[in-house]
């Protein structure tokens, strides 16, 4: 069942755009691990926050992806760019009005 | 610029699945209005909540869609299914690691 993970990441002062650049670096591993969609964004309303919407083939695929060496390296590299504030939620996709 | 709208909708007691059915009714109007993705879901952790992730061609397209007669009718029909609790956030998409 498709799994959705939606999050907000607080950026360290002055580091938002660097965090965006980090999160949008082309990654073949993500698709191979079952990532269907990974959109990164910003909002004028919350200038120190980076927003992420992810869709995965399953919750298990998402969980497993976090253990990949490339993911571990990416998380370590992101650490200095983060404020430590996180938000968001996750859920199981059950349908869409755009398809039967 | 692609616009993301992510939300949680509290369901009236016992109405979650009816709210899901309502939100996933096939809608041609959505795609015509610029909706690129509209995923509806649930989570065991929050059994009275319905989750929605939407991507639109622009924030303006999303805003304009809410004024369409079909959207107004849909919102009116959903009202008895809602608890009145809403959450979420919106943002402008700036990139994805899945594409250049």
mmCIF file of C-alpha atoms in Angstrom:
data_model
loop_
_atom_site.group_PDB
_atom_site.id
_atom_site.type_symbol
_atom_site.label_atom_id
_atom_site.label_comp_id
_atom_site.label_asym_id
_atom_site.label_seq_id
_atom_site.Cartn_x
_atom_site.Cartn_y
_atom_site.Cartn_z
ATOM 1 C CA UNK A 1 0.000 0.000 0.000
ATOM 2 C CA UNK A 2 1.377 3.383 -0.976
ATOM 3 C CA UNK A 3 2.781 5.204 2.021
ATOM 4 C CA UNK A 4 2.941 8.984 2.409
ATOM 5 C CA UNK A 5 5.400 10.820 4.618
ATOM 6 C CA UNK A 6 4.983 14.561 4.934
ATOM 7 C CA UNK A 7 7.369 16.646 6.958
ATOM 8 C CA UNK A 8 8.660 20.016 7.987
ATOM 9 C CA UNK A 9 12.334 20.451 8.772
ATOM 10 C CA UNK A 10 13.515 23.506 10.667
ATOM 11 C CA UNK A 11 16.677 24.930 9.111
ATOM 12 C CA UNK A 12 19.597 26.247 11.125
ATOM 13 C CA UNK A 13 19.831 30.066 10.860
ATOM 14 C CA UNK A 14 20.708 31.089 7.309
ATOM 15 C CA UNK A 15 20.870 27.482 6.120
ATOM 16 C CA UNK A 16 17.465 26.972 4.521
ATOM 17 C CA UNK A 17 18.600 27.190 0.919
ATOM 18 C CA UNK A 18 21.582 24.944 1.609
ATOM 19 C CA UNK A 19 19.210 22.421 3.158
ATOM 20 C CA UNK A 20 16.985 22.607 0.061
ATOM 21 C CA UNK A 21 20.024 22.060 -2.176
ATOM 22 C CA UNK A 22 21.036 19.074 -0.071
ATOM 23 C CA UNK A 23 17.569 17.487 -0.162
ATOM 24 C CA UNK A 24 17.143 17.966 -3.913
ATOM 25 C CA UNK A 25 20.492 16.451 -4.932
ATOM 26 C CA UNK A 26 19.749 13.877 -7.629
ATOM 27 C CA UNK A 27 19.519 10.452 -6.030
ATOM 28 C CA UNK A 28 19.134 7.253 -8.019
ATOM 29 C CA UNK A 29 19.055 5.268 -4.763
ATOM 30 C CA UNK A 30 15.710 6.786 -3.749
ATOM 31 C CA UNK A 31 13.828 5.480 -6.770
ATOM 32 C CA UNK A 32 15.556 2.116 -6.480
ATOM 33 C CA UNK A 33 14.448 1.930 -2.829
ATOM 34 C CA UNK A 34 10.789 2.437 -3.734
ATOM 35 C CA UNK A 35 10.382 6.200 -3.584
ATOM 36 C CA UNK A 36 7.604 7.271 -5.987
ATOM 37 C CA UNK A 37 7.563 11.011 -5.309
ATOM 38 C CA UNK A 38 9.785 13.347 -3.289
ATOM 39 C CA UNK A 39 8.917 17.029 -3.474
ATOM 40 C CA UNK A 40 10.869 19.652 -1.557
ATOM 41 C CA UNK A 41 9.617 23.170 -1.010
ATOM 42 C CA UNK A 42 9.603 26.448 0.846
ATOM 43 C CA UNK A 43 7.072 29.022 1.978
ATOM 44 C CA UNK A 44 7.341 32.762 2.575
ATOM 45 C CA UNK A 45 5.162 32.259 5.655
ATOM 46 C CA UNK A 46 7.817 30.132 7.361
ATOM 47 C CA UNK A 47 11.178 31.277 6.022
ATOM 48 C CA UNK A 48 13.262 28.939 8.206
ATOM 49 C CA UNK A 49 11.410 25.760 7.290
ATOM 50 C CA UNK A 50 11.846 23.256 4.485
ATOM 51 C CA UNK A 51 8.832 21.149 3.482
ATOM 52 C CA UNK A 52 8.928 17.625 2.111
ATOM 53 C CA UNK A 53 6.217 15.373 0.672
ATOM 54 C CA UNK A 54 7.213 11.777 -0.031
ATOM 55 C CA UNK A 55 5.309 8.835 -1.506
ATOM 56 C CA UNK A 56 6.731 5.326 -1.205
ATOM 57 C CA UNK A 57 5.659 1.916 -2.474
ATOM 58 C CA UNK A 58 5.174 0.886 1.184
ATOM 59 C CA UNK A 59 5.968 1.947 4.739
ATOM 60 C CA UNK A 60 8.496 -0.890 4.864
ATOM 61 C CA UNK A 61 10.314 0.424 1.787
ATOM 62 C CA UNK A 62 10.553 3.853 3.419
ATOM 63 C CA UNK A 63 11.827 2.399 6.672
ATOM 64 C CA UNK A 64 14.379 0.226 4.903
ATOM 65 C CA UNK A 65 15.607 3.153 2.812
ATOM 66 C CA UNK A 66 16.710 4.981 5.951
ATOM 67 C CA UNK A 67 19.238 2.213 6.627
ATOM 68 C CA UNK A 68 20.944 2.477 3.230
ATOM 69 C CA UNK A 69 24.550 3.761 3.433
ATOM 70 C CA UNK A 70 23.650 6.628 1.053
ATOM 71 C CA UNK A 71 20.751 7.655 3.304
ATOM 72 C CA UNK A 72 22.851 7.460 6.444
ATOM 73 C CA UNK A 73 25.530 9.617 4.800
ATOM 74 C CA UNK A 74 22.890 12.091 3.627
ATOM 75 C CA UNK A 75 21.350 12.359 7.089
ATOM 76 C CA UNK A 76 24.776 12.950 8.651
ATOM 77 C CA UNK A 77 25.587 15.633 6.069
ATOM 78 C CA UNK A 78 22.253 17.380 6.711
ATOM 79 C CA UNK A 79 22.695 17.562 10.464
ATOM 80 C CA UNK A 80 24.588 20.915 10.571
ATOM 81 C CA UNK A 81 21.856 22.454 8.398
ATOM 82 C CA UNK A 82 19.002 21.560 10.768
ATOM 83 C CA UNK A 83 17.603 23.482 13.736
ATOM 84 C CA UNK A 84 16.267 20.338 15.363
ATOM 85 C CA UNK A 85 12.602 21.270 14.846
ATOM 86 C CA UNK A 86 10.586 18.682 12.966
ATOM 87 C CA UNK A 87 6.911 18.313 12.181
ATOM 88 C CA UNK A 88 4.598 16.391 9.930
ATOM 89 C CA UNK A 89 2.707 13.139 9.718
ATOM 90 C CA UNK A 90 2.508 9.933 7.742
ATOM 91 C CA UNK A 91 -0.351 7.862 6.422
ATOM 92 C CA UNK A 92 -1.412 5.014 4.155
ATOM 93 C CA UNK A 93 -2.846 6.117 0.810
ATOM 94 C CA UNK A 94 -6.289 4.650 0.197
ATOM 95 C CA UNK A 95 -7.339 6.445 -2.977
ATOM 96 C CA UNK A 96 -7.392 9.477 -5.215
ATOM 97 C CA UNK A 97 -10.147 11.342 -7.060
ATOM 98 C CA UNK A 98 -7.791 11.498 -10.051
ATOM 99 C CA UNK A 99 -7.957 7.762 -10.765
ATOM 100 C CA UNK A 100 -10.368 4.847 -10.411
ATOM 101 C CA UNK B 1 5.495 26.980 -9.770
ATOM 102 C CA UNK B 2 4.095 23.710 -8.469
ATOM 103 C CA UNK B 3 2.129 24.232 -5.281
ATOM 104 C CA UNK B 4 1.688 21.656 -2.528
ATOM 105 C CA UNK B 5 -1.205 21.581 -0.082
ATOM 106 C CA UNK B 6 -1.065 19.028 2.690
ATOM 107 C CA UNK B 7 -3.852 18.659 5.185
ATOM 108 C CA UNK B 8 -5.496 16.730 7.951
ATOM 109 C CA UNK B 9 -9.274 16.715 8.236
ATOM 110 C CA UNK B 10 -10.920 15.601 11.441
ATOM 111 C CA UNK B 11 -13.879 13.322 10.752
ATOM 112 C CA UNK B 12 -17.153 13.502 12.646
ATOM 113 C CA UNK B 13 -17.584 10.462 14.935
ATOM 114 C CA UNK B 14 -17.935 7.287 12.851
ATOM 115 C CA UNK B 15 -17.681 9.211 9.577
ATOM 116 C CA UNK B 16 -14.049 8.716 8.602
ATOM 117 C CA UNK B 17 -14.621 6.114 5.918
ATOM 118 C CA UNK B 18 -17.531 8.074 4.483
ATOM 119 C CA UNK B 19 -15.280 11.127 4.328
ATOM 120 C CA UNK B 20 -12.615 9.072 2.526
ATOM 121 C CA UNK B 21 -15.229 7.829 0.032
ATOM 122 C CA UNK B 22 -16.357 11.402 -0.532
ATOM 123 C CA UNK B 23 -12.839 12.726 -1.097
ATOM 124 C CA UNK B 24 -11.869 9.930 -3.482
ATOM 125 C CA UNK B 25 -14.914 10.194 -5.743
ATOM 126 C CA UNK B 26 -13.610 10.377 -9.313
ATOM 127 C CA UNK B 27 -13.410 14.028 -10.372
ATOM 128 C CA UNK B 28 -12.525 15.132 -13.877
ATOM 129 C CA UNK B 29 -12.844 18.760 -12.782
ATOM 130 C CA UNK B 30 -9.805 18.477 -10.509
ATOM 131 C CA UNK B 31 -7.389 17.574 -13.302
ATOM 132 C CA UNK B 32 -8.937 20.188 -15.573
ATOM 133 C CA UNK B 33 -8.412 22.788 -12.835
ATOM 134 C CA UNK B 34 -4.701 22.040 -12.599
ATOM 135 C CA UNK B 35 -4.551 19.332 -9.946
ATOM 136 C CA UNK B 36 -1.498 17.126 -10.556
ATOM 137 C CA UNK B 37 -1.787 14.771 -7.585
ATOM 138 C CA UNK B 38 -4.429 14.218 -4.901
ATOM 139 C CA UNK B 39 -3.770 11.371 -2.486
ATOM 140 C CA UNK B 40 -6.149 10.578 0.349
ATOM 141 C CA UNK B 41 -5.208 8.377 3.279
ATOM 142 C CA UNK B 42 -5.686 7.154 6.809
ATOM 143 C CA UNK B 43 -3.528 6.130 9.732
ATOM 144 C CA UNK B 44 -4.109 3.691 12.593
ATOM 145 C CA UNK B 45 -2.412 6.243 14.870
ATOM 146 C CA UNK B 46 -5.183 8.792 14.283
ATOM 147 C CA UNK B 47 -8.369 6.857 13.530
ATOM 148 C CA UNK B 48 -10.612 9.939 13.290
ATOM 149 C CA UNK B 49 -8.446 11.808 10.796
ATOM 150 C CA UNK B 50 -8.276 11.817 7.016
ATOM 151 C CA UNK B 51 -5.022 12.912 5.358
ATOM 152 C CA UNK B 52 -4.681 14.642 2.008
ATOM 153 C CA UNK B 53 -1.667 15.542 -0.103
ATOM 154 C CA UNK B 54 -2.314 17.704 -3.154
ATOM 155 C CA UNK B 55 -0.023 19.045 -5.874
ATOM 156 C CA UNK B 56 -1.263 21.788 -8.180
ATOM 157 C CA UNK B 57 0.188 23.564 -11.191
ATOM 158 C CA UNK B 58 0.157 26.779 -9.122
ATOM 159 C CA UNK B 59 -1.244 28.275 -5.928
ATOM 160 C CA UNK B 60 -3.588 30.337 -8.116
ATOM 161 C CA UNK B 61 -4.968 27.201 -9.794
ATOM 162 C CA UNK B 62 -5.667 25.702 -6.374
ATOM 163 C CA UNK B 63 -7.362 28.863 -5.145
ATOM 164 C CA UNK B 64 -9.459 29.185 -8.293
ATOM 165 C CA UNK B 65 -10.518 25.523 -8.076
ATOM 166 C CA UNK B 66 -12.214 26.166 -4.741
ATOM 167 C CA UNK B 67 -14.627 28.533 -6.472
ATOM 168 C CA UNK B 68 -15.817 26.010 -9.063
ATOM 169 C CA UNK B 69 -19.456 24.970 -8.620
ATOM 170 C CA UNK B 70 -18.378 21.300 -8.344
ATOM 171 C CA UNK B 71 -15.939 22.190 -5.565
ATOM 172 C CA UNK B 72 -18.494 24.289 -3.705
ATOM 173 C CA UNK B 73 -20.994 21.428 -3.905
ATOM 174 C CA UNK B 74 -18.367 18.946 -2.722
ATOM 175 C CA UNK B 75 -17.399 21.135 0.242
ATOM 176 C CA UNK B 76 -21.059 21.513 1.231
ATOM 177 C CA UNK B 77 -21.611 17.753 0.980
ATOM 178 C CA UNK B 78 -18.523 17.064 3.113
ATOM 179 C CA UNK B 79 -19.570 19.369 5.945
ATOM 180 C CA UNK B 80 -21.661 16.820 7.929
ATOM 181 C CA UNK B 81 -18.708 14.414 7.765
ATOM 182 C CA UNK B 82 -16.213 16.815 9.377
ATOM 183 C CA UNK B 83 -15.444 17.413 13.057
ATOM 184 C CA UNK B 84 -14.171 20.923 12.380
ATOM 185 C CA UNK B 85 -10.553 20.103 13.193
ATOM 186 C CA UNK B 86 -8.106 20.899 10.429
ATOM 187 C CA UNK B 87 -4.335 20.877 10.179
ATOM 188 C CA UNK B 88 -1.580 20.977 7.616
ATOM 189 C CA UNK B 89 0.520 23.379 5.617
ATOM 190 C CA UNK B 90 1.215 24.488 2.087
ATOM 191 C CA UNK B 91 4.354 25.345 0.185
ATOM 192 C CA UNK B 92 5.930 26.044 -3.185
ATOM 193 C CA UNK B 93 7.812 23.101 -4.677
ATOM 194 C CA UNK B 94 11.401 23.998 -5.560
ATOM 195 C CA UNK B 95 12.803 20.624 -6.546
ATOM 196 C CA UNK B 96 13.033 16.868 -6.173
ATOM 197 C CA UNK B 97 15.934 14.431 -5.874
ATOM 198 C CA UNK B 98 14.068 12.183 -8.333
ATOM 199 C CA UNK B 99 14.562 14.532 -11.288
ATOM 200 C CA UNK B 100 17.044 17.119 -12.576
#
